[in-house]
Short mmCIF file of N, CA and C in Angstrom, two decimals:
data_model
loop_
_atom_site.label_atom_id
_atom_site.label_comp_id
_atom_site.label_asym_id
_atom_site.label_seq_id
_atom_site.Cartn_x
_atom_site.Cartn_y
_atom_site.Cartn_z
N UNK N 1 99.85 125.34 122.26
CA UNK N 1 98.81 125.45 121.27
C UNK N 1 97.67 124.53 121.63
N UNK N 2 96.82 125.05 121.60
CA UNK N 2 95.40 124.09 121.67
C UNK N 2 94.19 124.60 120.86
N UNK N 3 93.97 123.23 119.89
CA UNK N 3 93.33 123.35 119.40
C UNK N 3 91.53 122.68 119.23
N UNK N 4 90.62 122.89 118.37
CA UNK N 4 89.75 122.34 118.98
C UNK N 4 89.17 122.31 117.61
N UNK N 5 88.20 121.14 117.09
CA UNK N 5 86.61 121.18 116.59
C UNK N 5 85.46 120.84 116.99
N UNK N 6 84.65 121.24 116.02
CA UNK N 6 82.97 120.46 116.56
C UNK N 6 82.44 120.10 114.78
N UNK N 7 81.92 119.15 115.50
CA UNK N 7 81.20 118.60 114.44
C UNK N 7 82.08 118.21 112.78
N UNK N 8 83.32 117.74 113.28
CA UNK N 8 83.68 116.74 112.32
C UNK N 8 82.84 115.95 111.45
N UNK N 9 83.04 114.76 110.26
CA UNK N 9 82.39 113.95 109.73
C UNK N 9 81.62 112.90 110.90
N UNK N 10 80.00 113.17 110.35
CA UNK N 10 79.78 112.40 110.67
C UNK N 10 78.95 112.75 112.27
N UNK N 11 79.42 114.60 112.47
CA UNK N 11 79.21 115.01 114.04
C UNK N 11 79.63 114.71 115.16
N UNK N 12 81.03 113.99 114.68
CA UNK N 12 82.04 113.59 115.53
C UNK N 12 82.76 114.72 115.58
N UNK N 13 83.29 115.00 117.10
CA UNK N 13 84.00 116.03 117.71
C UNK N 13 85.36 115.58 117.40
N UNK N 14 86.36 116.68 116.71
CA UNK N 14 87.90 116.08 117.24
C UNK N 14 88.33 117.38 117.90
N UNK N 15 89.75 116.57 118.45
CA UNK N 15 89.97 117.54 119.16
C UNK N 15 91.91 117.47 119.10
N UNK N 16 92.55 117.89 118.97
CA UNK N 16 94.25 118.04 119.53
C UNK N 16 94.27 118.55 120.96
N UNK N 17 94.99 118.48 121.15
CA UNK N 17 95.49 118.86 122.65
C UNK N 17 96.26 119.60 122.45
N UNK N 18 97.37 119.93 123.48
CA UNK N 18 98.21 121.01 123.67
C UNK N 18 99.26 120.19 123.05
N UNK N 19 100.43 120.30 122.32
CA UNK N 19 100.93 119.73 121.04
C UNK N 19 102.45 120.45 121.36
N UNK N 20 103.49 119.99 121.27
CA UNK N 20 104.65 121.24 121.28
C UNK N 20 105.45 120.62 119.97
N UNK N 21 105.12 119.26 119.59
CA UNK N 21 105.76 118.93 118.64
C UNK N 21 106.13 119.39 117.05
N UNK N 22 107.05 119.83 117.08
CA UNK N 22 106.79 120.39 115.32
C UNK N 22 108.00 119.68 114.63
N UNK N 23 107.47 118.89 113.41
CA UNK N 23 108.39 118.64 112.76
C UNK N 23 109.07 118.89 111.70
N UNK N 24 110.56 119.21 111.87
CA UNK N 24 111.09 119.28 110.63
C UNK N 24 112.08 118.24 109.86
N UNK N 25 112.27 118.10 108.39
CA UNK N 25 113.10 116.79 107.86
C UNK N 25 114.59 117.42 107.96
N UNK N 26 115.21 117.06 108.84
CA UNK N 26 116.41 117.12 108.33
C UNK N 26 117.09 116.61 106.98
N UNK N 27 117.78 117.73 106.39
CA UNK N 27 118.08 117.04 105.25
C UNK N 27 117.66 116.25 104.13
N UNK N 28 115.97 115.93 104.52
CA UNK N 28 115.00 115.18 103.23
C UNK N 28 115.37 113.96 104.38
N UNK N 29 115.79 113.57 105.13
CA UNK N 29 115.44 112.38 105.41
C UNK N 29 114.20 111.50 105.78
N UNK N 30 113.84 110.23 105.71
CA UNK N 30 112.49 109.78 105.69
C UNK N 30 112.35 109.13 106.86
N UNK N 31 113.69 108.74 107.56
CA UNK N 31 113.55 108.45 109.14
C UNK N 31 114.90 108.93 109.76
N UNK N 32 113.95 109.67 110.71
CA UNK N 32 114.20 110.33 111.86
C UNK N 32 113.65 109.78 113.25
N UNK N 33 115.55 109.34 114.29
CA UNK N 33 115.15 108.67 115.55
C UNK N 33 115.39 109.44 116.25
N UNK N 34 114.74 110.52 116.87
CA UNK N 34 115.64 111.16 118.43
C UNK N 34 115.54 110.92 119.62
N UNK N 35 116.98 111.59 119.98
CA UNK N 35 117.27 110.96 121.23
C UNK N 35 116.76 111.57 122.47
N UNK N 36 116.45 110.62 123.70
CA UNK N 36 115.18 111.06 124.83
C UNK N 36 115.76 112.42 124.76
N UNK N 37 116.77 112.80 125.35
CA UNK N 37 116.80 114.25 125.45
C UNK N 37 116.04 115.62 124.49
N UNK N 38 116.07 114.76 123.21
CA UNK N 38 115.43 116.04 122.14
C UNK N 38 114.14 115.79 121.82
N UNK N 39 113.36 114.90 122.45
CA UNK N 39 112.18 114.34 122.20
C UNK N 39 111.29 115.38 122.97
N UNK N 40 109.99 115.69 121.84
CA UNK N 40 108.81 116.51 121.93
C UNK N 40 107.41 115.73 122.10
N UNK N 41 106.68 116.03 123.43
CA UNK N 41 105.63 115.83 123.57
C UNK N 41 104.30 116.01 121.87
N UNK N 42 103.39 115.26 121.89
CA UNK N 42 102.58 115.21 120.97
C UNK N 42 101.28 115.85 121.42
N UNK N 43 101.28 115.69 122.95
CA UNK N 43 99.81 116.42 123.49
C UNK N 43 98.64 115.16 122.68
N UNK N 44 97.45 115.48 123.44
CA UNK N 44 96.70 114.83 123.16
C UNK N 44 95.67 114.43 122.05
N UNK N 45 95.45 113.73 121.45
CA UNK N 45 94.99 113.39 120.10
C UNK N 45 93.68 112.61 120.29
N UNK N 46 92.16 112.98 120.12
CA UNK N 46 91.07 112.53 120.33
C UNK N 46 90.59 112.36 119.32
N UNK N 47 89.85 111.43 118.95
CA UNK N 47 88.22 111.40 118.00
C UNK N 47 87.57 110.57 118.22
N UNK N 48 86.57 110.46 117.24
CA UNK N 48 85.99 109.30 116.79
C UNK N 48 86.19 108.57 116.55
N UNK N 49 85.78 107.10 116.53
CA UNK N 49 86.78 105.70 115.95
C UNK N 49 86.15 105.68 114.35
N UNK N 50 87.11 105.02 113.42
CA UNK N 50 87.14 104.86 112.38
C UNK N 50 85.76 103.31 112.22
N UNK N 51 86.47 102.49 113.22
CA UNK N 51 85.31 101.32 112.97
C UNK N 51 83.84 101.86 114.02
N UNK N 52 84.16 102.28 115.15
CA UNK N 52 82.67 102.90 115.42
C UNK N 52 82.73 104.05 115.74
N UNK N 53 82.20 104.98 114.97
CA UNK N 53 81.90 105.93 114.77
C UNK N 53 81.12 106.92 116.09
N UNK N 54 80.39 106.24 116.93
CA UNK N 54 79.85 107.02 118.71
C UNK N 54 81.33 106.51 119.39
N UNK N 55 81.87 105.79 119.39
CA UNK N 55 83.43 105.98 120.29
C UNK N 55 84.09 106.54 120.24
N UNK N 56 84.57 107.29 121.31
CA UNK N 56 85.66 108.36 121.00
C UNK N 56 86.95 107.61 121.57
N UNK N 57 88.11 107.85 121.17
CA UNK N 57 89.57 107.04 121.34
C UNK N 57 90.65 108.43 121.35
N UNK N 58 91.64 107.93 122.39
CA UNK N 58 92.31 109.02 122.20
C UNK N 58 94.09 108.48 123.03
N UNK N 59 94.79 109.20 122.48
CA UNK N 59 95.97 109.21 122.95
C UNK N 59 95.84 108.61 124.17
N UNK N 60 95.51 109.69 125.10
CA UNK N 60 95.44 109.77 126.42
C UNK N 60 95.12 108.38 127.15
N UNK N 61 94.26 107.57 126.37
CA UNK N 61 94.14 106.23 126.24
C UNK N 61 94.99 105.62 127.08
N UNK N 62 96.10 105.37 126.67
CA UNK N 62 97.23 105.08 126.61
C UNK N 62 98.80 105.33 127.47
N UNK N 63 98.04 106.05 128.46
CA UNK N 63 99.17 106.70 129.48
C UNK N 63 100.20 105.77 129.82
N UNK N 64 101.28 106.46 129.79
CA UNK N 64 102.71 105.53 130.33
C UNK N 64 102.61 104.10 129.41
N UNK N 65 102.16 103.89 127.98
CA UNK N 65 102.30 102.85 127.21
C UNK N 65 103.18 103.96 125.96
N UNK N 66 103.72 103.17 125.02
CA UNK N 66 104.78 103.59 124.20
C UNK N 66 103.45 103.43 122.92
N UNK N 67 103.49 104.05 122.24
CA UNK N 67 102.38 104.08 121.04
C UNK N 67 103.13 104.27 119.49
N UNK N 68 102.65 103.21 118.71
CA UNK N 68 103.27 104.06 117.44
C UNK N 68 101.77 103.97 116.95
N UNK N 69 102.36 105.46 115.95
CA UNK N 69 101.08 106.25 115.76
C UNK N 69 100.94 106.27 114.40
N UNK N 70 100.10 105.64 113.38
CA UNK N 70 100.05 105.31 112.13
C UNK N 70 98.89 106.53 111.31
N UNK N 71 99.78 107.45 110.27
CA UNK N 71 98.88 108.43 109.51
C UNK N 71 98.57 107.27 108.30
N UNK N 72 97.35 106.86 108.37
CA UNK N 72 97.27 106.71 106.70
C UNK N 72 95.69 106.89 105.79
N UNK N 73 95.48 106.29 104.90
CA UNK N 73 94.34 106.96 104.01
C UNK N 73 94.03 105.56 103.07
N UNK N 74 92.50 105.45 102.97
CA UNK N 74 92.64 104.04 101.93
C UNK N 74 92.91 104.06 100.77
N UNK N 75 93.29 105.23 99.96
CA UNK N 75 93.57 105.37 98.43
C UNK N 75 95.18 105.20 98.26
N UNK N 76 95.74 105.49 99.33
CA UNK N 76 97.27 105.38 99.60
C UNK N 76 97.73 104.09 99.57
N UNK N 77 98.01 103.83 98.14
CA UNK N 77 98.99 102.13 98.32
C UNK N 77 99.62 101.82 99.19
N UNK N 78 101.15 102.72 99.46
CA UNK N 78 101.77 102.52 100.70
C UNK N 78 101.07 102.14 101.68
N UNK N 79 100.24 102.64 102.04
CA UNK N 79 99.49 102.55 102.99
C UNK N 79 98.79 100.75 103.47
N UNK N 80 98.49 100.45 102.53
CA UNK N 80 97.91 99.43 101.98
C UNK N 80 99.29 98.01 102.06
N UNK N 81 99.84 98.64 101.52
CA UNK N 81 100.78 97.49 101.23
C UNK N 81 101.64 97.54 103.09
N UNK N 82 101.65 98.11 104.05
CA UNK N 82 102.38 98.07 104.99
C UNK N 82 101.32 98.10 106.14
N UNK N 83 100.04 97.77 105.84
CA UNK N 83 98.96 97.49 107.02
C UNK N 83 99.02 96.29 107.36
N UNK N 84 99.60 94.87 106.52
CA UNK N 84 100.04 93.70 107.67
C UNK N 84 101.21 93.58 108.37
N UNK N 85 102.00 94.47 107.98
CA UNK N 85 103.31 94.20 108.66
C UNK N 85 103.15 94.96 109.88
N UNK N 86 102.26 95.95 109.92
CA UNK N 86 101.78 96.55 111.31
C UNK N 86 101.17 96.43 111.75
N UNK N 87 99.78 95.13 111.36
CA UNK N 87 99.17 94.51 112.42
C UNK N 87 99.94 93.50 112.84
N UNK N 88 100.79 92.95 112.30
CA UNK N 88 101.90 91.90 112.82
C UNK N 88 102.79 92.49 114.04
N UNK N 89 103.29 93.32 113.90
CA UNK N 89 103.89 93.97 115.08
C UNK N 89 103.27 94.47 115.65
N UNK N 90 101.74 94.78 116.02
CA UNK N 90 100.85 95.36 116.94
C UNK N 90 100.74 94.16 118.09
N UNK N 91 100.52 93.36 117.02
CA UNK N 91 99.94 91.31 118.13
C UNK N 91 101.67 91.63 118.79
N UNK N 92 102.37 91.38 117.88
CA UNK N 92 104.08 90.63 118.50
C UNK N 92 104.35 91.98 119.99
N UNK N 93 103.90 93.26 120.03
CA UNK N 93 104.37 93.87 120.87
C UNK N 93 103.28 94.14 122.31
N UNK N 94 102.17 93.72 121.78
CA UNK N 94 101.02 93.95 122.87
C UNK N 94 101.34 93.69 124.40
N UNK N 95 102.37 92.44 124.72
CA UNK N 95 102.59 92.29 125.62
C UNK N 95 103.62 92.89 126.19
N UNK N 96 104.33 93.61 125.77
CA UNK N 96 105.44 94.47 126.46
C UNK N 96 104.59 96.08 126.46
N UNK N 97 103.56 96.35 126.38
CA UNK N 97 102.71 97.37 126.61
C UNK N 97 103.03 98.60 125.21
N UNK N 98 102.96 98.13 124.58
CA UNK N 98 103.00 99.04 123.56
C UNK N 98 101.91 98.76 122.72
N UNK N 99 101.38 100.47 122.07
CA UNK N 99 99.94 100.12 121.59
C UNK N 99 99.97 101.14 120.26
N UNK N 100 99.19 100.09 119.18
CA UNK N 100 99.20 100.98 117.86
C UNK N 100 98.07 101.56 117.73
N UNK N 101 98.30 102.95 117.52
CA UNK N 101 96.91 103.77 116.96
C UNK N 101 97.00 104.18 115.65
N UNK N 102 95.89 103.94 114.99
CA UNK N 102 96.00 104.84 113.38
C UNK N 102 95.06 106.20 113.21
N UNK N 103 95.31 106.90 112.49
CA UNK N 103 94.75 108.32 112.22
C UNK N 103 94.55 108.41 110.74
N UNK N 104 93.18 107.99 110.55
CA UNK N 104 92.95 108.06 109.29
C UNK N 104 92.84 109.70 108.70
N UNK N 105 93.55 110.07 107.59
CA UNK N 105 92.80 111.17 106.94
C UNK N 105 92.39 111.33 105.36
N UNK N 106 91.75 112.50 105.21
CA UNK N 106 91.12 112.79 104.33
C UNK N 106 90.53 111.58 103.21
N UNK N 107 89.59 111.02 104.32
CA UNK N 107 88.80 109.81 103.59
C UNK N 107 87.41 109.82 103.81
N UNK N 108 86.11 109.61 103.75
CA UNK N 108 85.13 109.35 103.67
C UNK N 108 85.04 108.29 105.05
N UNK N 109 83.95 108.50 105.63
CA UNK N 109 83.85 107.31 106.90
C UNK N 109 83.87 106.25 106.49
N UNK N 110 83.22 105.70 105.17
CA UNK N 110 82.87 104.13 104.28
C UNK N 110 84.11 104.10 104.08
N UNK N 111 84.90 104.58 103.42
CA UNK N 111 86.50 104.17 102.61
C UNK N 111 87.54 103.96 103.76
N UNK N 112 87.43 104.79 104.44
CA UNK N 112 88.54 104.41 106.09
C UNK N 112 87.81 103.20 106.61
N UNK N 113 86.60 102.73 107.10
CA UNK N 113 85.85 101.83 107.62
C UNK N 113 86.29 100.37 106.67
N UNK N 114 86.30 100.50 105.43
CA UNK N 114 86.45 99.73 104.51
C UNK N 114 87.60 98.88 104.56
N UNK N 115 88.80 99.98 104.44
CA UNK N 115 89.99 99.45 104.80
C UNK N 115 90.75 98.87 105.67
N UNK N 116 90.47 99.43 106.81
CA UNK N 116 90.36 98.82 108.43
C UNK N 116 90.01 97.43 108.64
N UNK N 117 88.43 97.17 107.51
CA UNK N 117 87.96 96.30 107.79
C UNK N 117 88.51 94.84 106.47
N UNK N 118 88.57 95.10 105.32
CA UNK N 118 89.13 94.51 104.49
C UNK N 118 90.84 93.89 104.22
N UNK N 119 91.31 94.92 105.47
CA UNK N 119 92.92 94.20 105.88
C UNK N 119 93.14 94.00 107.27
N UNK N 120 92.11 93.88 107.87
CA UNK N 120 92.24 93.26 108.81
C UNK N 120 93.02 94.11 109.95
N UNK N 121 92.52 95.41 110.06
CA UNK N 121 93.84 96.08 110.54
C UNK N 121 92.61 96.30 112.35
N UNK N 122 93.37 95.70 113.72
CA UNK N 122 92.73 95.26 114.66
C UNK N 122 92.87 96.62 115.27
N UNK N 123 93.80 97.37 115.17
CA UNK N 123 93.84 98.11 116.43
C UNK N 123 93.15 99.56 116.26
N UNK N 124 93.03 100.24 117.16
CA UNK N 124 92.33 101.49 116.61
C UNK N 124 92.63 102.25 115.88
N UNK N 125 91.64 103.07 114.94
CA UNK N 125 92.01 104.50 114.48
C UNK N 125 91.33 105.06 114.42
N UNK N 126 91.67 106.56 114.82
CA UNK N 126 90.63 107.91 114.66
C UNK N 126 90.26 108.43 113.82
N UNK N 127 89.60 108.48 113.39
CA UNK N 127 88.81 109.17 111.88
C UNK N 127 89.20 110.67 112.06
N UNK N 128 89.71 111.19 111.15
CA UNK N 128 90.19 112.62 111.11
C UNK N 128 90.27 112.95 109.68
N UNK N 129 88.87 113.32 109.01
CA UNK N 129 88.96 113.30 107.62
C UNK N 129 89.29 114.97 107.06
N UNK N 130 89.13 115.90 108.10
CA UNK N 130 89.41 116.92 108.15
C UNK N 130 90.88 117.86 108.17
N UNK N 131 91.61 116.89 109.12
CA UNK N 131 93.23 116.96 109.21
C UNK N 131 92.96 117.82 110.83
N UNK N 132 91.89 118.15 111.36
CA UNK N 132 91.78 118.86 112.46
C UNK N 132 92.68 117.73 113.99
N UNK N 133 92.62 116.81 113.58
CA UNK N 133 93.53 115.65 114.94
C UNK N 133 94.85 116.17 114.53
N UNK N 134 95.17 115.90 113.38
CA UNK N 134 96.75 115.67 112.95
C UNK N 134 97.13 117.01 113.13
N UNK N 135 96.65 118.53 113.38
CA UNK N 135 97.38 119.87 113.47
C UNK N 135 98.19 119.70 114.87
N UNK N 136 97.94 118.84 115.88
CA UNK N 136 98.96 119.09 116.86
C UNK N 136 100.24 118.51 116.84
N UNK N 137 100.38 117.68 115.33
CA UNK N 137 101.67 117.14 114.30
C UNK N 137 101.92 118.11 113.80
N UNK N 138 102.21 118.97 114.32
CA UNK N 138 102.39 120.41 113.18
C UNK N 138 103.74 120.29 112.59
N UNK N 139 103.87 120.53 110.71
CA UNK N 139 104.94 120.39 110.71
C UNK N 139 104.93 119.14 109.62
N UNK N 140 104.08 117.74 110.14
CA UNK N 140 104.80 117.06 109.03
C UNK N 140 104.11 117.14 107.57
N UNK N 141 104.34 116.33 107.00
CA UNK N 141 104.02 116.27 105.50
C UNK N 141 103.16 115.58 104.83
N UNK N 142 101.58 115.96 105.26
CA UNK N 142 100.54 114.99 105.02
C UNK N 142 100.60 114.60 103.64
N UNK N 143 101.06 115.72 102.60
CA UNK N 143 100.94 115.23 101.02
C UNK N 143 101.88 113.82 101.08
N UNK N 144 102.80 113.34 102.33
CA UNK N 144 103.26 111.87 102.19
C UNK N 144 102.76 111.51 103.06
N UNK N 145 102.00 110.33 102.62
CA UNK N 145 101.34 109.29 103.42
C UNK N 145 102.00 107.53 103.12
N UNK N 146 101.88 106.52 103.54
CA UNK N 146 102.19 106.66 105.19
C UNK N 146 103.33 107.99 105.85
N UNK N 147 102.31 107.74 107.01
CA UNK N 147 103.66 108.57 108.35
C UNK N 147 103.47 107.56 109.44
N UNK N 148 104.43 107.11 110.39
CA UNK N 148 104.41 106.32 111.27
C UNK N 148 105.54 106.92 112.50
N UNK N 149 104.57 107.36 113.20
CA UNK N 149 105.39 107.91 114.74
C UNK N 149 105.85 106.82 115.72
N UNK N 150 106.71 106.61 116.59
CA UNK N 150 106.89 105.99 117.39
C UNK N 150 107.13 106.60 118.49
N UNK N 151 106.51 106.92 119.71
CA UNK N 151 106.41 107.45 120.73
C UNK N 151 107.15 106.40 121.98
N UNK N 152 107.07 107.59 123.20
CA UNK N 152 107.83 106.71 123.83
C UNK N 152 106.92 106.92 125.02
N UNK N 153 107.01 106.27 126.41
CA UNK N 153 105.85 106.22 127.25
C UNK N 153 105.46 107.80 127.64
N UNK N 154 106.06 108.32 127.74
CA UNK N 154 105.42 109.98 127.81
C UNK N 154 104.86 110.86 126.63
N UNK N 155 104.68 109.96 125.76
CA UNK N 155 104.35 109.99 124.55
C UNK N 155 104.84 111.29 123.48
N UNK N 156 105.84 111.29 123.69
CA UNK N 156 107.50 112.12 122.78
C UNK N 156 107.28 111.38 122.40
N UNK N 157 107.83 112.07 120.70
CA UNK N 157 108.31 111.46 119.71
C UNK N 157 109.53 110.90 120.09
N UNK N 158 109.83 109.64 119.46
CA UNK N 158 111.21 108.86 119.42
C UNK N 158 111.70 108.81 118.04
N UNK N 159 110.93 108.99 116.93
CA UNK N 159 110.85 108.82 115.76
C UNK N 159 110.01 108.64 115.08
N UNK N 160 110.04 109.13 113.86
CA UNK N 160 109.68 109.17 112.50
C UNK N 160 109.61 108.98 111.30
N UNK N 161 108.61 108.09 110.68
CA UNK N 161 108.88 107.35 109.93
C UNK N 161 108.08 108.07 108.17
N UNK N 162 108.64 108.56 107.46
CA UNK N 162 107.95 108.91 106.43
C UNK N 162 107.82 108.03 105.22
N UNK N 163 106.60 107.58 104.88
CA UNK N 163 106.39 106.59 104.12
C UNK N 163 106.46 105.24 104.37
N UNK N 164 106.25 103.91 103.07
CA UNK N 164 106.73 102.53 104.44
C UNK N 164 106.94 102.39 105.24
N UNK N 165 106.91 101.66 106.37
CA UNK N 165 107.54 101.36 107.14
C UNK N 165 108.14 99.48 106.78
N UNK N 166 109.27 99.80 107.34
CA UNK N 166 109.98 98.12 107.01
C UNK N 166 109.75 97.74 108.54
N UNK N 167 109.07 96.70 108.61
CA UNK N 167 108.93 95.97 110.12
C UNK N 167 110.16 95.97 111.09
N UNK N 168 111.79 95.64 110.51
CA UNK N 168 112.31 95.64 111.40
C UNK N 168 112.94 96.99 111.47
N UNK N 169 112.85 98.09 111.52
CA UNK N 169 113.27 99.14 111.12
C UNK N 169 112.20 99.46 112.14
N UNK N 170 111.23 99.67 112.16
CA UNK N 170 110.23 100.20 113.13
C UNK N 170 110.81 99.53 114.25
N UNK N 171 110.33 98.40 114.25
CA UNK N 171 110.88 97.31 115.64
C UNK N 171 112.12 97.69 116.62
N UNK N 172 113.17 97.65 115.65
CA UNK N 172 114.55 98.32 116.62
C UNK N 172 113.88 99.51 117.18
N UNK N 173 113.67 100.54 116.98
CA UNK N 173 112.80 101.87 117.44
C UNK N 173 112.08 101.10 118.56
N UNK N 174 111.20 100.62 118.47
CA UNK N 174 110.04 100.23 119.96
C UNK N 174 111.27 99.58 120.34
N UNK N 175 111.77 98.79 120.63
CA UNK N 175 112.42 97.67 121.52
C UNK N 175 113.24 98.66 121.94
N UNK N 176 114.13 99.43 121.34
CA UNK N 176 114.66 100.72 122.27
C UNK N 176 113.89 101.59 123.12
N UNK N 177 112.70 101.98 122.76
CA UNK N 177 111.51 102.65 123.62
C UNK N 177 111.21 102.06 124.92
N UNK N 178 111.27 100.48 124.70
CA UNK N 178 110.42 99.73 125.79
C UNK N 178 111.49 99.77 126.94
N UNK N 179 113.16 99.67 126.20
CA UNK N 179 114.03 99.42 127.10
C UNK N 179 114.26 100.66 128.35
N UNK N 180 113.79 101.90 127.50
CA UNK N 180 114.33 103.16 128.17
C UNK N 180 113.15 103.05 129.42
N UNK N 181 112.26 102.16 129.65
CA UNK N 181 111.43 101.85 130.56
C UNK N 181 110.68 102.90 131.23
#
């Protein structure tokens, strides 16, 4: 599948890539870890940056680094309430090459910009106020926000995190990622 826009918010281009990932909840569960063997490529994920708006940022970024991939929105408490515990583990993992991206949606450029900037949250995110980035996530459940992916260096999913995330609960996830080398 490949998908494409023009002229996002703002006349920022997004774009998905070729995507094979589709997710489903087993059972209602809210985390889901799979194992390398059943793990699905995400394909590539481009936009605009949330704090500057002429930069474009993208997955691809990131080759052969392990990424966890943060959906969230500034009206979303969750969201809010679990943006230091994931800039905390962004600093604590930087040096074993793992890199956090966020994917803001359905927000206004000021209200994503706002939040980013008012919690201090360092690492990037793509402005995707449209949901046009997040379709090559096909599958999950934007009406729940947070979502927190954890990818692994070929950037497969390793897991899935729906809603909160608890720091060490994410953590075991990367430190297994980093190990599978």
């Amino acid at each position: 599948m490949s998908v494409s826009g023009c002229g996002g918010a703002g006349g920022v281009g997004l774009t998905a890539g070729e995507g094979e990932f589709n997710f489903v909840s087993p059972g209602g569960k809210t985390r889901i870890v799979y194992p390398p063997g059943e793990r699905q490529e995400v394909g590539d994920l481009a936009g605009g940056s949330v704090r500057e708006p002429d930069t474009r940022i993208s997955l691809s970024d990131h080759e052969g680094e392990a990424v966890l991939l943060n959906l969230w929105a500034s009206w979303c408490g969750p969201c809010r309430a679990e943006a230091d515990e994931l800039e905390r583990l962004a600093e604590r993992t930087s040096e074993e090459n793992v890199r956090f991206l966020g994917v803001n949606v359905r927000d206004d450029r000021d209200s994503a910009r706002d939040f980013a900037h008012n919690l201090d949250v360092g690492y990037p995110s793509l402005y995707d106020p449209d949901g046009r980035v997040t379709l090559a996530l096909r599958g999950l459940p934007l009406s729940t926000l947070p979502i927190t992916l954890v990818l692994d260096r070929d950037h497969r999913v390793a897991a899935v995190f729906l809603g909160s995330v608890v720091g060490r609960d994410v953590m075991s996830v990367i430190e297994d990622v980093v190990r599978e080398g």
